[in-house]
XYZ file of C-alpha atoms in Angstrom:
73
model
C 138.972 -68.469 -57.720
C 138.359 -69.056 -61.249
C 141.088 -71.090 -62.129
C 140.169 -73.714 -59.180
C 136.857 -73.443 -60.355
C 137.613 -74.800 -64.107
C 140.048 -76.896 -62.400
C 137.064 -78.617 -60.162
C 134.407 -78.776 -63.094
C 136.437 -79.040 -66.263
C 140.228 -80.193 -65.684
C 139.933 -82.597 -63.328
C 136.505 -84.993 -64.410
C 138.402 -84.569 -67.853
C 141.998 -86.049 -66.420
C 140.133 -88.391 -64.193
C 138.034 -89.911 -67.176
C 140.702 -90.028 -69.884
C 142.451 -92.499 -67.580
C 139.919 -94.817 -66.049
C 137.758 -95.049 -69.095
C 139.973 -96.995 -71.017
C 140.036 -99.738 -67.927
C 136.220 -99.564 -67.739
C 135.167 -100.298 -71.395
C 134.156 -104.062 -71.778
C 132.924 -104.119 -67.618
C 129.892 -102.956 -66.320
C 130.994 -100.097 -65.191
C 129.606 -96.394 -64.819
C 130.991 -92.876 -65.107
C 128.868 -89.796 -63.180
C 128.998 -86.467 -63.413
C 127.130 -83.857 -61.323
C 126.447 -81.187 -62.660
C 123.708 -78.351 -61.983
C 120.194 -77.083 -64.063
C 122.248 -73.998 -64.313
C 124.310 -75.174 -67.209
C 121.134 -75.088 -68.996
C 120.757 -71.139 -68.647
C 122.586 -67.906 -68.624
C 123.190 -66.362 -65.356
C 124.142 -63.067 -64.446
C 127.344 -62.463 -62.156
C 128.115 -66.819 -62.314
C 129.409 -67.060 -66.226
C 132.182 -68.729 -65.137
C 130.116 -71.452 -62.731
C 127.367 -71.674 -65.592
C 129.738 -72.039 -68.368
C 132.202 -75.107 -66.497
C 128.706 -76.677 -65.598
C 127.765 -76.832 -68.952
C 130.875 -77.898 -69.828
C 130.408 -80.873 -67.643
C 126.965 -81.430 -69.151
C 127.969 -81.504 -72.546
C 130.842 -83.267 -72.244
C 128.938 -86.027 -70.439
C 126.499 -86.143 -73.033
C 128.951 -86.580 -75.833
C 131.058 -89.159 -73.629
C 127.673 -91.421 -73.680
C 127.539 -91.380 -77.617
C 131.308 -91.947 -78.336
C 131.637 -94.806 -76.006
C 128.273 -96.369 -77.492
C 129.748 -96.365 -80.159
C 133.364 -97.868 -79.281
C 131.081 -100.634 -77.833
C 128.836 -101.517 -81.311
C 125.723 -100.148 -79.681
């Protein structure tokens, strides 16, 4: 269960990104993630769900800033 669970939140948004973004910079074009107000808090007996969530969050986050930058923003 945890394996399909990294796979959902972590592997796959990472493959998925890695090769669309580089046909999407230059276009108006947007990438979204979901992710969940859990991956802003510990929570007992879901470390796995918290931790890909966060994972998600923070990767999105940092995503923003590099491609800002590619771009001369």
């Amino acid at each position: 269960a945890y394996e399909q669970m990294i796979a959902l939140h972590v592997t796959i948004p990472t493959f998925l990104i890695r090769h669309f973004l580089p046909k999407m910079l230059g276009r108006p074009a947007r990438i979204v993630n979901v992710s969940s107000i859990i991956s802003f808090m510990s929570s007992p007996r879901a470390a796995v769900y918290a931790s890909t969530k966060s994972f998600l969050t923070e990767f999105t986050t940092s995503l923003d800033y590099e491609v800002q930058q590619m771009d001369g923003a």
